[in-house]
Amino acid sequence: MTRGRRGGLHAYLFIGPSLFGVVAFLLLPMVIVFALSLFDWELLSAPEFAGLDNYRRLAADGGTWHSLLVTVGYVLLSIPLQTVLALALAVLLDRRVKGLRFYRSLFVVPWMATPIVLGLVWRWIFDPRDGAINRALALVGVTGPDWLSDPSWALPAVALVSVWQYTGYNMLFFLAGLQGIPRELHDAAAVDGAGPRQRFWRVTLPLLNPTMFFVTVTNLIGAFQVFDTVYAMTDGGPSHSTEVLNFRIFQTAFKEFDFGYAATLSTLLFAVIFAVTLAQVRFFGKRTTYDLS
């Protein structure tokens, strides 16, 4: 065996465990879900081949398209605000403030909590009578809405919980990215007469593109798959105003026992996430540099 082949074999031995995990727990389930979408299966009976019937049903299913719009609304409400706040916190903490480790830990604590538990706690906080938010508003003479029972407020309330939970976690990535930018670049920009705002927009932000790319891709993928918080806080209500696509998949599979159609909805969700991720890759591809030397 030549040295090149031996090196290749060693490389495959090292990546083998990870490759097995990707195939067994990612690619294979995707293939199975797509195959299942071509069948009618109610779990207790034998699957019956349906061809593209489930996809024809999907095309005419207004409830599913409503759920997709709700999901997009949730993403638009949570991701931009979450990203801006995380970046702002990272910029503040990058100034070598005292107690930096304490603040890092404090902001990351919400991310460490279980989404179901957080959903139940926030459900109490948003309670119209005894909740902390409406009690605080009452102190200044404002009558708070019935947050989780009002279709106009339920989805923003759920999105706010997501922002609160994940902002600190994303802040860590931005802080790491900021600390990886050579100080000499900022010093050179200052010598050329650039003020703090100009240095941020023309030096810091462009060099944060790799971090921004990672944060936005992972956050968008997670946001499109939101389920736990919705399940704990609103159960998809009121009037389906928080029925995101992942929640509809759960309802279809485990309450209606229509696993073939649930697989079709899962395929739709995968297609949407794939399209959004591909768009981000193309957007950041020409704007990102990983060489700061």
mmCIF file of N, CA, C and O in Angstrom, residues 25-90:
data_model
loop_
_atom_site.group_PDB
_atom_site.id
_atom_site.type_symbol
_atom_site.label_atom_id
_atom_site.label_comp_id
_atom_site.label_asym_id
_atom_site.label_seq_id
_atom_site.Cartn_x
_atom_site.Cartn_y
_atom_site.Cartn_z
ATOM 1 N N PHE A 25 -28.165 9.348 11.192
ATOM 2 C CA PHE A 25 -29.106 10.196 11.925
ATOM 3 C C PHE A 25 -29.522 11.455 11.166
ATOM 4 O O PHE A 25 -30.331 12.229 11.685
ATOM 5 N N LEU A 26 -29.012 11.657 9.950
ATOM 6 C CA LEU A 26 -29.408 12.824 9.166
ATOM 7 C C LEU A 26 -29.875 12.424 7.767
ATOM 8 O O LEU A 26 -31.035 12.632 7.402
ATOM 9 N N LEU A 27 -28.980 11.829 6.986
ATOM 10 C CA LEU A 27 -29.330 11.516 5.603
ATOM 11 C C LEU A 27 -30.366 10.402 5.503
ATOM 12 O O LEU A 27 -31.343 10.521 4.751
ATOM 13 N N LEU A 28 -30.165 9.322 6.255
ATOM 14 C CA LEU A 28 -31.105 8.201 6.183
ATOM 15 C C LEU A 28 -32.506 8.601 6.638
ATOM 16 O O LEU A 28 -33.498 8.270 5.954
ATOM 17 N N PRO A 29 -32.674 9.309 7.765
ATOM 18 C CA PRO A 29 -34.032 9.758 8.128
ATOM 19 C C PRO A 29 -34.669 10.657 7.076
ATOM 20 O O PRO A 29 -35.881 10.580 6.854
ATOM 21 N N MET A 30 -33.863 11.490 6.393
ATOM 22 C CA MET A 30 -34.419 12.329 5.336
ATOM 23 C C MET A 30 -34.975 11.486 4.199
ATOM 24 O O MET A 30 -36.065 11.760 3.673
ATOM 25 N N VAL A 31 -34.235 10.462 3.823
ATOM 26 C CA VAL A 31 -34.699 9.576 2.748
ATOM 27 C C VAL A 31 -35.966 8.837 3.174
ATOM 28 O O VAL A 31 -36.921 8.703 2.397
ATOM 29 N N ILE A 32 -36.009 8.375 4.424
ATOM 30 C CA ILE A 32 -37.173 7.646 4.918
ATOM 31 C C ILE A 32 -38.405 8.554 4.950
ATOM 32 O O ILE A 32 -39.514 8.140 4.563
ATOM 33 N N VAL A 33 -38.225 9.797 5.405
ATOM 34 C CA VAL A 33 -39.358 10.730 5.462
ATOM 35 C C VAL A 33 -39.891 11.008 4.064
ATOM 36 O O VAL A 33 -41.108 11.028 3.840
ATOM 37 N N PHE A 34 -38.994 11.234 3.098
ATOM 38 C CA PHE A 34 -39.460 11.478 1.733
ATOM 39 C C PHE A 34 -40.195 10.266 1.178
ATOM 40 O O PHE A 34 -41.235 10.398 0.519
ATOM 41 N N ALA A 35 -39.663 9.065 1.438
ATOM 42 C CA ALA A 35 -40.332 7.848 0.965
ATOM 43 C C ALA A 35 -41.699 7.708 1.619
ATOM 44 O O ALA A 35 -42.690 7.337 0.964
ATOM 45 N N LEU A 36 -41.778 8.012 2.914
ATOM 46 C CA LEU A 36 -43.051 7.894 3.629
ATOM 47 C C LEU A 36 -44.087 8.883 3.103
ATOM 48 O O LEU A 36 -45.289 8.614 3.153
ATOM 49 N N SER A 37 -43.632 10.019 2.573
ATOM 50 C CA SER A 37 -44.572 11.009 2.043
ATOM 51 C C SER A 37 -45.310 10.512 0.814
ATOM 52 O O SER A 37 -46.296 11.126 0.390
ATOM 53 N N LEU A 38 -44.845 9.425 0.233
ATOM 54 C CA LEU A 38 -45.503 8.845 -0.941
ATOM 55 C C LEU A 38 -46.514 7.769 -0.564
ATOM 56 O O LEU A 38 -47.066 7.101 -1.441
ATOM 57 N N PHE A 39 -46.765 7.623 0.748
ATOM 58 C CA PHE A 39 -47.673 6.583 1.226
ATOM 59 C C PHE A 39 -48.765 7.190 2.095
ATOM 60 O O PHE A 39 -48.611 8.276 2.653
ATOM 61 N N ASP A 40 -49.872 6.476 2.198
ATOM 62 C CA ASP A 40 -50.891 6.725 3.217
ATOM 63 C C ASP A 40 -50.662 5.723 4.331
ATOM 64 O O ASP A 40 -50.670 4.510 4.099
ATOM 65 N N TRP A 41 -50.456 6.259 5.555
ATOM 66 C CA TRP A 41 -50.158 5.355 6.678
ATOM 67 C C TRP A 41 -50.748 5.932 7.950
ATOM 68 O O TRP A 41 -50.442 7.050 8.340
ATOM 69 N N GLU A 42 -51.614 5.151 8.580
ATOM 70 C CA GLU A 42 -52.255 5.575 9.826
ATOM 71 C C GLU A 42 -51.704 4.823 11.030
ATOM 72 O O GLU A 42 -52.384 4.684 12.044
ATOM 73 N N LEU A 43 -50.509 4.340 10.923
ATOM 74 C CA LEU A 43 -49.740 3.676 11.979
ATOM 75 C C LEU A 43 -50.237 2.274 12.288
ATOM 76 O O LEU A 43 -49.458 1.341 12.340
ATOM 77 N N LEU A 44 -51.549 2.112 12.488
ATOM 78 C CA LEU A 44 -52.081 0.798 12.854
ATOM 79 C C LEU A 44 -52.351 -0.082 11.648
ATOM 80 O O LEU A 44 -52.502 -1.302 11.797
ATOM 81 N N SER A 45 -52.424 0.505 10.465
ATOM 82 C CA SER A 45 -52.665 -0.266 9.251
ATOM 83 C C SER A 45 -51.403 -0.288 8.400
ATOM 84 O O SER A 45 -50.455 0.472 8.634
ATOM 85 N N ALA A 46 -51.392 -1.170 7.422
ATOM 86 C CA ALA A 46 -50.232 -1.265 6.546
ATOM 87 C C ALA A 46 -50.167 -0.046 5.625
ATOM 88 O O ALA A 46 -51.205 0.450 5.168
ATOM 89 N N PRO A 47 -48.973 0.483 5.355
ATOM 90 C CA PRO A 47 -48.857 1.633 4.449
ATOM 91 C C PRO A 47 -49.366 1.299 3.049
ATOM 92 O O PRO A 47 -49.147 0.195 2.544
ATOM 93 N N GLU A 48 -50.051 2.243 2.432
ATOM 94 C CA GLU A 48 -50.560 2.084 1.076
ATOM 95 C C GLU A 48 -49.924 3.146 0.181
ATOM 96 O O GLU A 48 -49.946 4.337 0.515
ATOM 97 N N PHE A 49 -49.382 2.700 -0.933
ATOM 98 C CA PHE A 49 -48.708 3.641 -1.833
ATOM 99 C C PHE A 49 -49.718 4.631 -2.399
ATOM 100 O O PHE A 49 -50.779 4.257 -2.904
ATOM 101 N N ALA A 50 -49.389 5.914 -2.302
ATOM 102 C CA ALA A 50 -50.307 6.968 -2.751
ATOM 103 C C ALA A 50 -49.701 7.839 -3.843
ATOM 104 O O ALA A 50 -50.372 8.753 -4.337
ATOM 105 N N GLY A 51 -48.453 7.595 -4.201
ATOM 106 C CA GLY A 51 -47.827 8.411 -5.227
ATOM 107 C C GLY A 51 -47.698 9.857 -4.787
ATOM 108 O O GLY A 51 -47.220 10.160 -3.689
ATOM 109 N N LEU A 52 -48.165 10.754 -5.631
ATOM 110 C CA LEU A 52 -48.078 12.192 -5.340
ATOM 111 C C LEU A 52 -49.372 12.750 -4.759
ATOM 112 O O LEU A 52 -49.548 13.977 -4.708
ATOM 113 N N ASP A 53 -50.255 11.883 -4.301
ATOM 114 C CA ASP A 53 -51.539 12.356 -3.758
ATOM 115 C C ASP A 53 -51.353 13.289 -2.580
ATOM 116 O O ASP A 53 -52.081 14.283 -2.440
ATOM 117 N N ASN A 54 -50.400 12.961 -1.707
ATOM 118 C CA ASN A 54 -50.175 13.822 -0.543
ATOM 119 C C ASN A 54 -49.692 15.208 -0.955
ATOM 120 O O ASN A 54 -50.027 16.209 -0.308
ATOM 121 N N TYR A 55 -48.921 15.284 -2.034
ATOM 122 C CA TYR A 55 -48.431 16.586 -2.495
ATOM 123 C C TYR A 55 -49.548 17.375 -3.178
ATOM 124 O O TYR A 55 -49.574 18.614 -3.096
ATOM 125 N N ARG A 56 -50.457 16.679 -3.858
ATOM 126 C CA ARG A 56 -51.629 17.370 -4.416
ATOM 127 C C ARG A 56 -52.501 17.908 -3.291
ATOM 128 O O ARG A 56 -53.040 19.013 -3.380
ATOM 129 N N ARG A 57 -52.632 17.108 -2.250
ATOM 130 C CA ARG A 57 -53.401 17.556 -1.083
ATOM 131 C C ARG A 57 -52.735 18.768 -0.436
ATOM 132 O O ARG A 57 -53.411 19.715 -0.020
ATOM 133 N N LEU A 58 -51.405 18.758 -0.384
ATOM 134 C CA LEU A 58 -50.664 19.877 0.195
ATOM 135 C C LEU A 58 -50.912 21.166 -0.581
ATOM 136 O O LEU A 58 -51.082 22.242 0.007
ATOM 137 N N ALA A 59 -50.928 21.073 -1.902
ATOM 138 C CA ALA A 59 -51.110 22.258 -2.727
ATOM 139 C C ALA A 59 -52.436 22.965 -2.446
ATOM 140 O O ALA A 59 -52.535 24.192 -2.583
ATOM 141 N N ALA A 60 -53.456 22.193 -2.043
ATOM 142 C CA ALA A 60 -54.780 22.766 -1.787
ATOM 143 C C ALA A 60 -55.081 22.947 -0.310
ATOM 144 O O ALA A 60 -56.199 23.307 0.058
ATOM 145 N N ASP A 61 -54.075 22.724 0.547
ATOM 146 C CA ASP A 61 -54.289 22.773 1.999
ATOM 147 C C ASP A 61 -54.003 24.184 2.508
ATOM 148 O O ASP A 61 -52.859 24.551 2.780
ATOM 149 N N GLY A 62 -55.065 24.974 2.648
ATOM 150 C CA GLY A 62 -54.895 26.341 3.121
ATOM 151 C C GLY A 62 -54.360 26.420 4.536
ATOM 152 O O GLY A 62 -53.620 27.347 4.876
ATOM 153 N N GLY A 63 -54.698 25.447 5.375
ATOM 154 C CA GLY A 63 -54.215 25.451 6.755
ATOM 155 C C GLY A 63 -52.712 25.335 6.837
ATOM 156 O O GLY A 63 -52.062 25.999 7.665
ATOM 157 N N THR A 64 -52.134 24.503 5.972
ATOM 158 C CA THR A 64 -50.681 24.347 5.970
ATOM 159 C C THR A 64 -49.982 25.614 5.511
ATOM 160 O O THR A 64 -48.982 26.046 6.101
ATOM 161 N N TRP A 65 -50.504 26.253 4.471
ATOM 162 C CA TRP A 65 -49.881 27.491 3.992
ATOM 163 C C TRP A 65 -50.041 28.602 5.018
ATOM 164 O O TRP A 65 -49.159 29.465 5.150
ATOM 165 N N HIS A 66 -51.137 28.582 5.769
ATOM 166 C CA HIS A 66 -51.277 29.529 6.870
ATOM 167 C C HIS A 66 -50.203 29.278 7.928
ATOM 168 O O HIS A 66 -49.588 30.226 8.446
ATOM 169 N N SER A 67 -49.964 28.012 8.242
ATOM 170 C CA SER A 67 -48.930 27.671 9.221
ATOM 171 C C SER A 67 -47.547 28.106 8.743
ATOM 172 O O SER A 67 -46.717 28.558 9.544
ATOM 173 N N LEU A 68 -47.307 27.984 7.451
ATOM 174 C CA LEU A 68 -46.019 28.423 6.912
ATOM 175 C C LEU A 68 -45.869 29.939 7.042
ATOM 176 O O LEU A 68 -44.798 30.439 7.405
ATOM 177 N N LEU A 69 -46.947 30.676 6.782
ATOM 178 C CA LEU A 69 -46.906 32.135 6.947
ATOM 179 C C LEU A 69 -46.693 32.514 8.411
ATOM 180 O O LEU A 69 -45.954 33.469 8.702
ATOM 181 N N VAL A 70 -47.320 31.785 9.325
ATOM 182 C CA VAL A 70 -47.113 32.035 10.752
ATOM 183 C C VAL A 70 -45.645 31.787 11.113
ATOM 184 O O VAL A 70 -45.037 32.563 11.873
ATOM 185 N N THR A 71 -45.066 30.729 10.558
ATOM 186 C CA THR A 71 -43.661 30.421 10.816
ATOM 187 C C THR A 71 -42.755 31.533 10.313
ATOM 188 O O THR A 71 -41.816 31.959 11.003
ATOM 189 N N VAL A 72 -43.026 32.013 9.101
ATOM 190 C CA VAL A 72 -42.232 33.109 8.547
ATOM 191 C C VAL A 72 -42.381 34.363 9.412
ATOM 192 O O VAL A 72 -41.408 35.081 9.677
ATOM 193 N N GLY A 73 -43.616 34.624 9.878
ATOM 194 C CA GLY A 73 -43.829 35.762 10.763
ATOM 195 C C GLY A 73 -43.046 35.637 12.048
ATOM 196 O O GLY A 73 -42.443 36.622 12.526
ATOM 197 N N TYR A 74 -43.016 34.442 12.616
ATOM 198 C CA TYR A 74 -42.244 34.206 13.836
ATOM 199 C C TYR A 74 -40.754 34.459 13.587
ATOM 200 O O TYR A 74 -40.069 35.083 14.406
ATOM 201 N N VAL A 75 -40.255 33.979 12.450
ATOM 202 C CA VAL A 75 -38.844 34.176 12.109
ATOM 203 C C VAL A 75 -38.524 35.657 11.976
ATOM 204 O O VAL A 75 -37.512 36.147 12.498
ATOM 205 N N LEU A 76 -39.382 36.398 11.288
ATOM 206 C CA LEU A 76 -39.141 37.826 11.081
ATOM 207 C C LEU A 76 -39.242 38.628 12.371
ATOM 208 O O LEU A 76 -38.584 39.660 12.524
ATOM 209 N N LEU A 77 -40.055 38.156 13.311
ATOM 210 C CA LEU A 77 -40.193 38.855 14.582
ATOM 211 C C LEU A 77 -39.019 38.580 15.517
ATOM 212 O O LEU A 77 -38.628 39.449 16.302
ATOM 213 N N SER A 78 -38.463 37.388 15.446
ATOM 214 C CA SER A 78 -37.457 36.989 16.433
ATOM 215 C C SER A 78 -36.017 37.163 15.962
ATOM 216 O O SER A 78 -35.177 37.716 16.693
ATOM 217 N N ILE A 79 -35.688 36.736 14.760
ATOM 218 C CA ILE A 79 -34.295 36.670 14.341
ATOM 219 C C ILE A 79 -33.630 38.046 14.212
ATOM 220 O O ILE A 79 -32.539 38.253 14.747
ATOM 221 N N PRO A 80 -34.238 39.034 13.519
ATOM 222 C CA PRO A 80 -33.549 40.335 13.429
ATOM 223 C C PRO A 80 -33.287 40.977 14.788
ATOM 224 O O PRO A 80 -32.174 41.434 15.068
ATOM 225 N N LEU A 81 -34.300 41.006 15.658
ATOM 226 C CA LEU A 81 -34.133 41.615 16.978
ATOM 227 C C LEU A 81 -33.122 40.835 17.805
ATOM 228 O O LEU A 81 -32.259 41.436 18.486
ATOM 229 N N GLN A 82 -33.193 39.537 17.744
ATOM 230 C CA GLN A 82 -32.269 38.685 18.488
ATOM 231 C C GLN A 82 -30.830 38.922 18.045
ATOM 232 O O GLN A 82 -29.913 39.021 18.875
ATOM 233 N N THR A 83 -30.611 39.039 16.753
ATOM 234 C CA THR A 83 -29.263 39.232 16.226
ATOM 235 C C THR A 83 -28.713 40.606 16.593
ATOM 236 O O THR A 83 -27.553 40.739 16.999
ATOM 237 N N VAL A 84 -29.538 41.646 16.459
ATOM 238 C CA VAL A 84 -29.092 43.007 16.783
ATOM 239 C C VAL A 84 -28.750 43.130 18.265
ATOM 240 O O VAL A 84 -27.713 43.712 18.635
ATOM 241 N N LEU A 85 -29.603 42.583 19.131
ATOM 242 C CA LEU A 85 -29.333 42.660 20.566
ATOM 243 C C LEU A 85 -28.077 41.879 20.937
ATOM 244 O O LEU A 85 -27.274 42.335 21.762
ATOM 245 N N ALA A 86 -27.884 40.722 20.333
ATOM 246 C CA ALA A 86 -26.693 39.920 20.626
ATOM 247 C C ALA A 86 -25.432 40.664 20.213
ATOM 248 O O ALA A 86 -24.430 40.683 20.946
ATOM 249 N N LEU A 87 -25.480 41.297 19.045
ATOM 250 C CA LEU A 87 -24.313 42.056 18.583
ATOM 251 C C LEU A 87 -24.063 43.262 19.476
ATOM 252 O O LEU A 87 -22.909 43.569 19.812
ATOM 253 N N ALA A 88 -25.119 43.937 19.892
ATOM 254 C CA ALA A 88 -24.961 45.107 20.770
ATOM 255 C C ALA A 88 -24.356 44.704 22.110
ATOM 256 O O ALA A 88 -23.447 45.388 22.623
ATOM 257 N N LEU A 89 -24.814 43.614 22.689
ATOM 258 C CA LEU A 89 -24.243 43.135 23.951
ATOM 259 C C LEU A 89 -22.776 42.760 23.784
ATOM 260 O O LEU A 89 -21.944 43.051 24.655
ATOM 261 N N ALA A 90 -22.459 42.118 22.665
ATOM 262 C CA ALA A 90 -21.070 41.722 22.425
ATOM 263 C C ALA A 90 -20.165 42.940 22.313
ATOM 264 O O ALA A 90 -19.051 42.951 22.847
#
